Coordinates of C-alpha atoms in Angstrom, one line a residue:
M27 CA 54.8 59.5 41.6
L28 CA 54.9 59.9 45.3
P29 CA 52.0 58.3 47.2
T30 CA 49.2 60.6 48.3
R31 CA 49.0 61.6 51.9
A32 CA 45.8 59.5 52.4
S33 CA 47.5 56.3 51.2
R34 CA 50.6 56.6 53.5
P35 CA 50.8 54.1 56.4
L36 CA 51.1 55.2 60.0
P37 CA 54.7 56.0 60.9
L38 CA 56.6 53.3 62.8
V39 CA 59.5 55.7 63.8
P40 CA 59.6 58.3 66.6
S41 CA 58.5 61.9 65.8
L42 CA 60.8 64.8 65.4
A43 CA 60.0 66.1 69.0
S44 CA 60.5 62.8 70.7
T45 CA 63.8 62.1 68.9
L46 CA 65.0 65.6 69.8
A47 CA 64.3 64.8 73.5
L48 CA 66.1 61.4 73.2
L49 CA 69.3 63.1 71.9
V50 CA 69.4 66.2 74.1
T51 CA 68.7 64.4 77.4
P52 CA 71.9 62.3 77.3
S53 CA 73.9 65.4 76.5
L54 CA 72.5 67.2 79.5
L55 CA 73.3 64.2 81.7
L56 CA 76.9 64.1 80.3
T57 CA 77.3 67.8 81.0
A58 CA 76.9 67.2 84.7
C59 CA 79.7 64.6 84.8
D60 CA 83.2 65.6 85.8
S61 CA 85.3 62.6 84.8
P62 CA 84.6 59.2 83.1
L63 CA 86.9 57.3 85.4
K64 CA 87.8 57.5 89.1
P65 CA 91.3 58.8 89.9
R66 CA 93.9 56.3 88.9
D67 CA 97.1 55.2 90.6
G68 CA 99.5 58.0 90.9
V69 CA 96.9 60.7 90.9
D70 CA 96.1 62.2 94.3
D71 CA 92.6 63.6 95.0
G72 CA 94.0 66.9 96.4
T73 CA 94.1 65.9 100.0
R74 CA 97.9 65.9 100.3
L75 CA 98.1 69.1 98.3
S76 CA 95.6 70.9 100.6
A77 CA 97.6 69.7 103.7
S78 CA 100.8 70.9 102.2
V79 CA 99.4 74.4 101.6
T80 CA 97.8 74.6 105.0
T81 CA 101.0 73.7 106.9
A82 CA 103.0 76.5 105.1
L83 CA 101.3 79.1 107.4
D84 CA 101.2 76.9 110.5
R85 CA 104.9 76.2 110.3
E86 CA 105.7 80.0 110.3
I87 CA 103.5 80.8 113.3
A88 CA 103.9 77.5 115.3
K89 CA 106.5 79.0 117.6
L90 CA 104.6 82.2 118.3
S91 CA 102.4 82.7 121.3
T92 CA 98.6 82.6 120.6
E93 CA 98.3 85.5 123.1
P94 CA 98.9 89.0 121.7
V95 CA 102.5 90.0 122.4
K96 CA 103.2 93.8 122.1
A97 CA 106.4 95.5 122.9
T98 CA 106.2 98.4 125.3
P99 CA 109.2 100.7 124.5
P100 CA 109.9 103.5 126.9
T101 CA 107.7 106.6 126.3
G102 CA 107.6 110.0 127.8
P103 CA 110.5 112.4 128.6
S104 CA 113.8 110.8 129.3
E105 CA 115.8 111.7 132.4
V106 CA 117.8 114.3 130.5
E107 CA 114.7 115.9 129.2
Q108 CA 113.2 116.0 132.6
A109 CA 116.3 117.7 134.0
L110 CA 116.3 120.3 131.3
A111 CA 112.5 120.8 131.3
P112 CA 112.7 124.4 132.9
R113 CA 114.7 125.6 129.9
R114 CA 113.0 123.4 127.2
V115 CA 111.4 126.3 125.3
E116 CA 114.7 128.1 125.1
L117 CA 116.6 125.0 124.1
D118 CA 114.0 124.1 121.4
S119 CA 114.5 127.5 119.8
I120 CA 118.2 127.0 119.5
G121 CA 119.4 125.4 116.2
P122 CA 117.5 124.5 113.0
Q123 CA 113.7 124.8 113.2
W124 CA 111.3 122.4 111.4
P125 CA 108.8 125.2 110.3
K126 CA 111.5 126.9 108.3
G127 CA 111.2 124.0 105.8
Y128 CA 107.5 124.8 104.9
A129 CA 108.1 127.8 102.6
G130 CA 110.6 130.5 101.8
L131 CA 113.7 128.3 101.3
D132 CA 116.3 129.4 98.8
L133 CA 116.1 126.4 96.4
G134 CA 118.5 127.9 93.9
P135 CA 117.8 128.9 90.3
A136 CA 115.2 126.9 88.3
L137 CA 116.4 125.1 85.2
G138 CA 113.7 126.8 83.2
G139 CA 114.9 130.3 84.1
A140 CA 111.5 131.4 85.5
P141 CA 111.1 132.1 89.3
R142 CA 110.5 128.9 91.2
Q143 CA 107.0 128.5 92.4
E144 CA 106.1 126.4 95.5
V145 CA 102.9 124.6 96.2
Q146 CA 101.9 122.9 99.5
L147 CA 100.9 119.3 99.4
S148 CA 99.6 117.1 102.2
L149 CA 100.5 113.4 102.5
K150 CA 96.9 112.3 101.9
T151 CA 96.7 114.3 98.7
A152 CA 100.0 113.0 97.4
I153 CA 98.9 109.3 98.0
Q154 CA 95.5 109.8 96.5
R155 CA 96.9 111.5 93.4
A156 CA 99.6 108.8 93.0
V157 CA 97.1 106.0 93.1
K158 CA 94.9 107.8 90.6
N159 CA 97.6 109.0 88.2
N160 CA 100.7 106.8 88.6
L161 CA 101.7 105.3 85.2
S162 CA 102.5 101.9 86.7
V163 CA 99.0 101.7 88.3
Q164 CA 97.4 102.7 85.0
A165 CA 99.3 99.9 83.2
S166 CA 98.1 97.5 85.9
R167 CA 94.6 98.6 85.3
L168 CA 94.9 97.9 81.6
D169 CA 96.4 94.5 82.4
E170 CA 93.4 93.7 84.6
G171 CA 91.0 94.8 81.8
I172 CA 92.9 92.6 79.3
S173 CA 92.4 89.6 81.6
D174 CA 88.7 90.4 81.8
A175 CA 88.5 90.3 78.0
R176 CA 90.4 87.0 77.9
L177 CA 88.0 85.5 80.4
A178 CA 85.0 86.6 78.2
R179 CA 86.8 85.1 75.2
A180 CA 87.3 81.8 77.1
E181 CA 83.6 81.7 78.2
A182 CA 82.5 82.4 74.6
A183 CA 83.9 78.9 73.6
F184 CA 80.5 77.4 74.6
D185 CA 78.4 80.0 72.7
A186 CA 76.0 78.7 70.1
T187 CA 76.9 79.3 66.5
L188 CA 74.4 80.2 63.8
F189 CA 75.5 78.9 60.4
A190 CA 74.1 79.2 56.9
D191 CA 75.2 78.6 53.4
S192 CA 73.6 78.8 50.0
Q193 CA 74.6 77.8 46.5
F194 CA 73.4 77.7 42.9
N195 CA 74.4 74.8 40.6
R196 CA 73.9 74.9 36.8
T197 CA 74.5 71.6 35.1
T198 CA 74.4 70.7 31.4
R199 CA 76.2 67.5 30.5
P200 CA 75.6 64.5 28.3
Q201 CA 74.6 61.3 29.9
V202 CA 73.6 57.8 29.0
G203 CA 70.0 57.8 27.8
T204 CA 67.3 55.2 27.5
I205 CA 66.4 54.0 24.0
L206 CA 62.6 53.9 23.6
T207 CA 60.6 52.1 21.1
G208 CA 61.1 53.7 17.7
G209 CA 64.7 54.6 18.3
A210 CA 64.1 57.7 20.4
V211 CA 66.6 58.4 23.2
L212 CA 65.2 59.4 26.6
N213 CA 67.1 62.1 28.5
P214 CA 70.4 62.1 26.6
V215 CA 71.4 65.4 28.3
N216 CA 71.4 66.3 32.0
D217 CA 70.2 69.8 32.0
S218 CA 69.2 71.1 35.5
R219 CA 69.2 74.1 37.8
S220 CA 69.6 73.7 41.6
W221 CA 69.2 76.2 44.3
A222 CA 70.3 75.1 47.8
F223 CA 70.1 76.7 51.2
T224 CA 71.2 75.3 54.6
T225 CA 71.0 76.9 58.0
G226 CA 71.1 75.7 61.6
L227 CA 72.6 76.1 65.1
R228 CA 75.6 74.4 66.6
K229 CA 76.2 74.4 70.4
P230 CA 79.3 73.1 72.0
L231 CA 78.7 71.2 75.3
V232 CA 80.7 71.5 78.5
S233 CA 80.9 67.7 78.4
G234 CA 83.2 68.0 75.4
G235 CA 80.7 67.1 72.7
S236 CA 78.4 69.3 70.5
V237 CA 74.8 69.2 69.4
D238 CA 73.5 70.8 66.2
I239 CA 70.2 71.1 64.5
S240 CA 70.0 72.2 60.8
T241 CA 67.5 72.4 58.0
S242 CA 68.2 72.4 54.2
M243 CA 66.0 73.4 51.2
V244 CA 66.9 72.4 47.7
K245 CA 65.0 73.3 44.6
D246 CA 65.8 71.3 41.5
T247 CA 64.5 72.2 38.0
F248 CA 65.1 69.8 35.1
Y249 CA 65.1 70.3 31.4
P250 CA 63.4 69.4 29.2
R251 CA 60.4 70.0 31.4
D252 CA 57.5 67.5 32.2
Q253 CA 59.9 64.5 32.1
Y254 CA 60.4 64.4 35.9
S255 CA 58.0 64.3 38.8
P256 CA 57.8 66.5 40.7
D257 CA 59.3 69.2 38.5
P258 CA 60.4 71.5 40.0
A259 CA 61.3 69.3 43.0
W260 CA 61.6 70.8 46.5
S261 CA 63.8 68.6 48.7
T262 CA 63.8 69.6 52.4
A263 CA 65.4 68.0 55.4
V264 CA 65.8 68.6 59.2
S265 CA 68.9 67.0 60.8
L266 CA 69.8 66.7 64.5
G267 CA 73.2 65.5 65.5
L268 CA 75.3 64.8 68.6
T269 CA 79.0 64.1 69.0
Q270 CA 80.4 63.2 72.4
P271 CA 83.8 61.9 73.5
L272 CA 83.5 59.1 76.1
L273 CA 87.0 59.0 77.4
R274 CA 89.6 61.5 76.3
G275 CA 88.1 65.0 76.3
F276 CA 85.1 64.0 78.4
G277 CA 83.7 66.0 81.3
T278 CA 83.6 69.6 82.6
D279 CA 87.0 69.2 84.3
V280 CA 88.7 69.1 80.9
N281 CA 86.5 71.3 78.8
M282 CA 86.0 74.1 81.2
A283 CA 89.7 74.1 82.2
Q284 CA 90.4 77.2 80.0
I285 CA 87.6 79.1 81.6
R286 CA 88.8 78.3 85.1
I287 CA 92.4 79.2 84.1
A288 CA 91.2 82.5 82.6
K289 CA 89.3 83.2 85.9
N290 CA 92.5 82.5 87.8
Q291 CA 94.4 84.8 85.5
D292 CA 91.8 87.5 85.9
R293 CA 92.0 87.2 89.7
A294 CA 95.8 87.2 89.5
A295 CA 95.7 90.4 87.4
Y296 CA 93.5 92.0 90.0
E297 CA 96.0 91.0 92.7
D298 CA 98.7 92.5 90.5
L299 CA 96.7 95.7 90.5
R300 CA 96.4 95.6 94.3
A301 CA 100.1 94.9 94.6
R302 CA 101.0 97.8 92.3
M303 CA 98.7 100.2 94.2
L304 CA 100.0 99.1 97.6
Q305 CA 103.6 99.6 96.3
T306 CA 102.6 103.0 94.9
V307 CA 101.1 104.1 98.2
S308 CA 104.3 103.1 100.0
D309 CA 106.5 104.7 97.4
A310 CA 104.5 107.9 97.5
E311 CA 104.7 108.2 101.3
A312 CA 108.5 107.4 101.3
A313 CA 109.1 110.0 98.5
Y314 CA 107.0 112.5 100.4
W315 CA 109.0 112.1 103.6
Q316 CA 112.3 112.0 101.8
L317 CA 111.4 115.4 100.3
A318 CA 110.6 116.7 103.7
F319 CA 114.0 115.4 105.0
A320 CA 115.8 117.0 102.1
R321 CA 114.2 120.4 103.0
Q322 CA 115.3 119.9 106.6
R323 CA 118.8 119.3 105.4
L324 CA 118.7 122.7 103.7
V325 CA 117.2 124.3 106.8
A326 CA 120.1 122.9 108.9
A327 CA 122.7 123.9 106.2
E328 CA 121.4 127.5 106.0
W329 CA 121.4 127.7 109.8
L330 CA 125.0 126.6 109.9
V331 CA 125.9 129.2 107.3
Q332 CA 124.1 131.9 109.3
V333 CA 125.8 131.1 112.7
G334 CA 129.1 130.6 110.9
I335 CA 128.9 134.0 109.3
E336 CA 128.2 135.5 112.7
V337 CA 131.4 134.0 114.1
R338 CA 133.4 135.0 111.0
D339 CA 132.2 138.6 111.3
V340 CA 133.0 138.8 115.0
L341 CA 136.5 137.6 114.2
G342 CA 136.8 140.1 111.4
R343 CA 136.0 143.0 113.7
R344 CA 138.5 141.7 116.3
R345 CA 141.4 141.2 114.0
E346 CA 142.8 144.6 115.1
F347 CA 142.6 143.5 118.7
D348 CA 143.2 139.9 119.7
A349 CA 142.1 137.7 116.7
T350 CA 144.8 136.2 114.6
L351 CA 144.9 135.7 110.9
A352 CA 144.8 131.9 111.3
Q353 CA 141.6 132.2 113.4
Y354 CA 139.9 134.3 110.9
A355 CA 141.0 132.1 108.0
N356 CA 139.7 129.0 109.8
A357 CA 136.3 130.7 110.2
V358 CA 136.2 131.8 106.6
S359 CA 137.0 128.2 105.4
T360 CA 134.4 126.8 107.7
V361 CA 131.7 129.1 106.3
E362 CA 132.7 128.3 102.7
Q363 CA 132.4 124.6 103.4
R364 CA 129.0 125.2 104.9
I365 CA 127.9 127.1 101.8
A366 CA 128.9 124.1 99.7
S367 CA 126.7 122.0 101.9
V368 CA 123.8 124.4 101.1
L369 CA 124.3 123.7 97.4
S370 CA 124.3 120.0 97.9
A371 CA 121.1 120.3 100.0
Q372 CA 119.5 122.3 97.2
K373 CA 120.4 119.6 94.7
A374 CA 119.0 116.9 97.0
I375 CA 115.7 118.8 97.2
S376 CA 115.4 119.0 93.5
E377 CA 116.0 115.3 93.1
A378 CA 113.5 114.4 95.8
N379 CA 111.0 116.8 94.3
N380 CA 111.3 115.2 90.9
R381 CA 111.0 111.6 92.3
L382 CA 107.8 112.6 94.1
K383 CA 106.4 114.2 90.9
A384 CA 107.2 111.1 88.9
I385 CA 105.3 108.9 91.4
I386 CA 102.3 111.3 91.6
N387 CA 102.2 111.9 87.8
D388 CA 99.8 114.8 88.4
P389 CA 99.0 116.9 85.3
D390 CA 99.3 120.0 87.5
L391 CA 102.8 119.0 88.7
P392 CA 104.7 117.7 85.6
V393 CA 108.2 116.3 86.2
G394 CA 109.5 118.8 83.6
G395 CA 108.1 121.8 85.4
D396 CA 109.9 124.0 87.9
V397 CA 107.2 123.9 90.6
A398 CA 108.6 122.9 94.0
I399 CA 106.4 120.7 96.3
V400 CA 106.3 121.7 99.9
P401 CA 105.3 118.9 102.3
I402 CA 103.1 120.4 105.0
D403 CA 102.4 117.4 107.2
M404 CA 104.4 116.5 110.2
P405 CA 105.4 112.8 110.7
I406 CA 103.5 111.1 113.4
E407 CA 105.2 110.0 116.6
M408 CA 102.4 108.0 118.2
L409 CA 103.3 104.5 119.1
V410 CA 101.6 101.9 116.8
Q411 CA 101.8 98.4 118.3
Q412 CA 101.3 95.3 116.2
D413 CA 101.3 91.7 117.3
L414 CA 103.6 89.6 115.1
R415 CA 101.3 86.6 115.0
A416 CA 98.3 88.7 114.0
A417 CA 100.3 90.6 111.4
I418 CA 101.5 87.4 109.8
I419 CA 98.0 85.9 109.7
T420 CA 96.8 89.2 108.1
A421 CA 99.6 89.1 105.5
A422 CA 98.7 85.5 104.7
D423 CA 95.1 86.5 104.0
R424 CA 95.7 89.9 102.4
S425 CA 99.1 89.8 100.7
P426 CA 98.7 89.9 96.8
E427 CA 101.8 87.7 96.3
V428 CA 100.4 85.0 98.6
A429 CA 97.0 85.2 96.8
K430 CA 98.7 84.9 93.4
S431 CA 100.7 81.9 94.5
L432 CA 97.5 80.1 95.6
L433 CA 96.0 80.9 92.2
S434 CA 99.0 79.4 90.6
I435 CA 98.6 76.2 92.5
D436 CA 94.9 76.0 91.4
T437 CA 95.9 76.6 87.8
A438 CA 98.6 73.9 88.0
S439 CA 96.0 71.5 89.5
I440 CA 93.7 72.1 86.6
G441 CA 96.6 71.3 84.3
V442 CA 97.1 68.0 86.1
N443 CA 93.5 67.0 85.7
V444 CA 93.6 67.9 82.0
A445 CA 96.9 66.0 81.4
D446 CA 95.5 63.0 83.3
N447 CA 92.4 62.9 81.0
L448 CA 94.6 63.2 77.9
R449 CA 96.2 59.9 78.8
L450 CA 92.9 58.1 78.1
P451 CA 92.2 56.5 74.6
Q452 CA 90.2 58.5 72.2
L453 CA 86.6 57.1 72.0
D454 CA 84.0 59.4 70.4
L455 CA 80.4 58.7 69.9
E456 CA 78.5 60.2 67.0
G457 CA 74.7 60.1 66.4
R458 CA 72.5 61.8 63.8
V459 CA 68.9 61.6 62.8
S460 CA 67.4 63.3 59.7
W461 CA 63.9 63.7 58.4
F462 CA 63.3 64.2 54.7
G463 CA 60.6 65.7 52.6
L464 CA 60.0 66.0 48.8
D465 CA 57.2 67.7 46.9
G466 CA 56.6 70.1 44.1
N467 CA 55.6 72.8 46.6
F468 CA 57.9 74.2 49.2
G469 CA 55.3 74.2 52.0
E470 CA 54.1 70.7 51.3
S471 CA 57.6 69.5 51.3
Y472 CA 58.0 70.7 54.8
E473 CA 54.7 69.1 55.8
D474 CA 56.2 65.8 54.7
L475 CA 58.8 66.1 57.5
G476 CA 56.2 66.0 60.3
S477 CA 54.9 62.6 59.2
G478 CA 58.2 60.9 60.0
D479 CA 57.9 58.6 56.9
F480 CA 61.3 59.3 55.6
V481 CA 64.0 59.1 58.3
G482 CA 67.7 58.5 58.2
Y483 CA 69.8 57.4 61.2
L484 CA 73.5 57.4 61.8
V485 CA 75.3 55.9 64.8
G486 CA 79.0 55.5 65.0
A487 CA 82.1 55.4 67.2
K488 CA 85.7 56.3 66.6
F489 CA 88.6 54.9 68.6
S490 CA 92.3 55.7 68.6
Q491 CA 95.2 55.3 71.0
A492 CA 98.9 56.0 70.5
I493 CA 101.1 53.0 70.9
G494 CA 103.0 53.5 74.2
N495 CA 101.2 56.8 74.9
R496 CA 104.6 58.4 75.7
A497 CA 103.6 61.9 74.8
A498 CA 100.5 62.0 77.1
E499 CA 102.4 60.3 79.9
A500 CA 105.3 62.8 79.6
A501 CA 102.8 65.7 79.6
F502 CA 101.2 64.3 82.8
R503 CA 104.5 64.1 84.5
E504 CA 105.3 67.6 83.5
A505 CA 101.9 68.9 84.8
R506 CA 102.5 67.2 88.2
L507 CA 106.0 68.7 88.4
E508 CA 104.6 72.1 87.6
R509 CA 102.1 71.8 90.4
S510 CA 104.9 70.8 92.9
K511 CA 106.8 73.8 91.7
A512 CA 103.7 76.0 92.3
V513 CA 103.5 74.7 95.9
I514 CA 107.1 75.6 96.5
A515 CA 106.5 79.0 95.1
Y516 CA 103.6 79.4 97.5
R517 CA 105.8 78.5 100.4
A518 CA 108.4 81.0 99.2
A519 CA 105.7 83.7 98.9
M520 CA 104.5 82.9 102.4
Q521 CA 108.0 83.0 103.8
K522 CA 108.7 86.3 102.1
A523 CA 105.5 87.8 103.5
V524 CA 106.6 86.7 107.0
L525 CA 110.0 88.1 106.4
D526 CA 108.7 91.5 105.2
V527 CA 106.3 91.7 108.2
K528 CA 109.0 90.9 110.7
D529 CA 111.5 93.3 109.2
S530 CA 108.8 96.1 109.1
I531 CA 107.8 95.5 112.7
E532 CA 111.5 95.5 113.8
S533 CA 112.0 98.8 111.9
V534 CA 108.8 100.3 113.4
R535 CA 110.0 99.5 117.0
T536 CA 113.6 100.5 116.4
N537 CA 112.7 103.9 114.8
F538 CA 110.2 104.6 117.5
A539 CA 112.9 104.1 120.1
L540 CA 115.3 106.3 118.1
I541 CA 112.8 109.2 118.1
R542 CA 112.9 109.3 121.9
Q543 CA 116.7 108.9 122.0
N544 CA 117.3 111.5 119.3
K545 CA 115.0 113.9 121.1
T546 CA 117.2 113.5 124.2
F547 CA 120.3 113.9 122.0
R548 CA 119.0 117.2 120.5
V549 CA 118.0 118.7 123.8
A550 CA 121.3 117.8 125.4
Q551 CA 123.3 119.2 122.5
A552 CA 121.2 122.4 122.5
E553 CA 122.0 122.8 126.2
N554 CA 125.7 122.2 125.4
L555 CA 125.7 125.0 122.8
R556 CA 123.7 127.3 125.1
A557 CA 126.3 126.8 127.8
L558 CA 129.1 127.5 125.3
L559 CA 127.4 130.8 124.3
V560 CA 127.1 131.8 127.9
S561 CA 130.8 131.1 128.4
E562 CA 131.6 133.2 125.3
K563 CA 130.2 136.3 126.9
T564 CA 132.5 136.0 129.9
L565 CA 135.7 135.3 128.0
G566 CA 138.1 138.1 127.4
S567 CA 139.4 136.7 124.2
L568 CA 138.6 133.9 121.7
T569 CA 141.2 131.2 121.7
P570 CA 141.6 128.9 118.7
E571 CA 140.4 126.0 120.8
F572 CA 137.2 127.8 121.8
L573 CA 136.6 128.8 118.2
Q574 CA 137.0 125.3 117.0
L575 CA 134.8 124.0 119.8
K576 CA 132.0 126.4 118.9
F577 CA 132.0 125.4 115.2
Q578 CA 132.0 121.7 116.3
E579 CA 129.1 122.2 118.7
Q580 CA 127.1 123.9 115.9
D581 CA 127.8 121.0 113.6
T582 CA 126.7 118.5 116.2
L583 CA 123.5 120.4 116.9
A584 CA 122.6 120.4 113.2
R585 CA 123.4 116.7 113.1
A586 CA 121.2 116.1 116.1
H587 CA 118.4 117.9 114.4
L588 CA 118.7 115.8 111.3
Q589 CA 119.0 112.6 113.2
L590 CA 115.7 113.4 115.0
V591 CA 114.0 114.3 111.7
E592 CA 115.3 111.1 110.1
S593 CA 114.1 108.9 112.9
R594 CA 110.7 110.4 112.7
I595 CA 110.5 110.0 109.0
S596 CA 111.9 106.4 109.1
Y597 CA 109.2 105.5 111.7
N598 CA 106.5 106.7 109.3
V599 CA 108.1 105.0 106.3
A600 CA 108.4 101.8 108.4
L601 CA 104.7 101.9 109.2
S602 CA 103.9 102.4 105.6
E603 CA 106.0 99.4 104.7
L604 CA 104.3 97.3 107.4
Y605 CA 100.9 98.0 106.0
R606 CA 102.1 97.2 102.5
A607 CA 103.6 93.9 103.7
M608 CA 100.3 93.0 105.5
G609 CA 98.3 94.0 102.4
T610 CA 96.2 96.6 104.2
G611 CA 97.8 99.8 102.9
L612 CA 94.8 100.7 100.7
E613 CA 92.4 100.3 103.6
M614 CA 94.6 102.4 105.9
N615 CA 94.4 105.2 103.3
Q616 CA 90.7 104.9 102.6
I617 CA 91.3 103.7 99.0
E618 CA 88.8 101.3 97.4
I619 CA 89.0 99.4 94.1
E620 CA 85.7 99.6 92.3
V621 CA 84.7 97.8 89.1
I622 CA 83.7 100.5 86.6
D623 CA 83.6 98.4 83.4
P624 CA 84.6 94.7 83.8
T625 CA 85.6 94.5 80.2
L626 CA 88.0 97.5 80.4
E627 CA 89.5 98.2 83.8
K628 CA 89.1 98.3 87.6
P629 CA 90.5 101.7 88.5
A630 CA 91.1 103.0 92.0
L631 CA 88.2 105.1 93.3
V632 CA 89.8 108.0 95.2
T633 CA 88.6 111.4 96.4
S634 CA 90.2 114.4 94.8
A635 CA 92.2 116.8 96.9
A636 CA 93.4 120.3 95.9
I637 CA 97.0 121.5 95.7
Q638 CA 97.5 124.7 97.6
P639 CA 100.1 127.4 96.8
A640 CA 102.8 127.7 99.4
T641 CA 102.5 130.6 101.8
P642 CA 105.7 131.9 103.5

């Protein structure tokens, strides 16, 4: 029989609450520790690494002046333009005209057979719809959402776990009995019923260990009855345990490494999304202007056909007077060659139109449809000056590739810390304390726990170390080499960012100068053709040399028109590439990335813009 509660002595062991405090307090203190040992020989504290990263940018801008340096290319009319200013309106009206490319062009028959419909599209609308609908951007959004989910999964490693199990055990088996006086055998058969239930919480610690608290309830019933006390017997227990590595696997640096890596991967996915959106903005603008250029090619080709037919028809009417068959045949062949150029220009428009549709991926403008997009914006010609040093510093701060390479260095440094810790011996501490109760009643059995009379303790340590420790040392060397490789990748990313910025600024300056030069070229060539037309009216007959010269001047004026258009478009594309290289292309187009659902995606937040039908 168990002693009655009144006859039990005062407990000489700590209570349940005090023991719980004693076990949990060390675990909280261990959680705040980063490493059990100071950095050992061969492990730098990050100072040299930080200096190496910092000097990567300093080396690129060391030779550049700290004062803003901006080129001042010539602006305003050239000497030729000033000399021809009185006839400028007349000269601008000669040759292909830009507004002809807005609507009404003969684009040839549509593949679908239906009449080809044209819709007007501004550059702003094209960029916004591309950022919103582009398939590559959508895939990058999903990648960013996947990284968010992986981060949540990594953080869940330290979530508490509720566990429970139950079982029923029925036992009937013979056993050695006790012979009583008179020959009777006591308990020759073990006949019992047992119901058991255990539940508790287990919490991993950021220090590398874990703490758990559990309770168990067991009801045992024995047969024959009234031969055991108590019968039925309620056995209860509360157990509190702590496991903690003291060397290998100890500290937040090791055990939160996966969370920090997941955070870096999440940030890298976000930078991938930014990079994809920046590239999409640049691609959409380039495709938009390439379509505009293709339409101007058709404008120039149609103008050449028109003026060529005029010459051919004049020669046709003059064959009975002074025009020879050779002159007329030359005019016919020239016109036919120009008609072939019209077909090539129509094909170039179709290809440019499809490329822009594929980038925009708008449901109203499917790639398989026959709708033709009409760019309605004019390329800007305003001088945009950018200091090289300031542009490089901006790119170093805003470039997604540079940001990703910095994250790679941090991830590699985390790997070095983990690999360094894994070189330590395995020394784990385990402690557990349990309180027990037993009574014929469930409630009274639990009351026994509070007295602290029946307590069990367990304290232990486990040690292990690989002889030679070659695997851990090799992993540590590998981690350090990976970090060195990440630093080199960062320098390469920085160098590429500088190269892209320099190339873009050079392209911006060159194409801006070409705009002014090609304006002069077009005006001068228009004056050349005008003078030729004036001479034509005073000639008594058309010589083969004059005819060839007229065709040649027409071709040159069309080429001058296209060179001016190309320089304007190249200037705008170069500006777009500069903003992409600097990482500011989204801000320049008023595009923001807003978190809608951090577990799914971070889509671009853009304003909608309508597509208007083309008007002739």
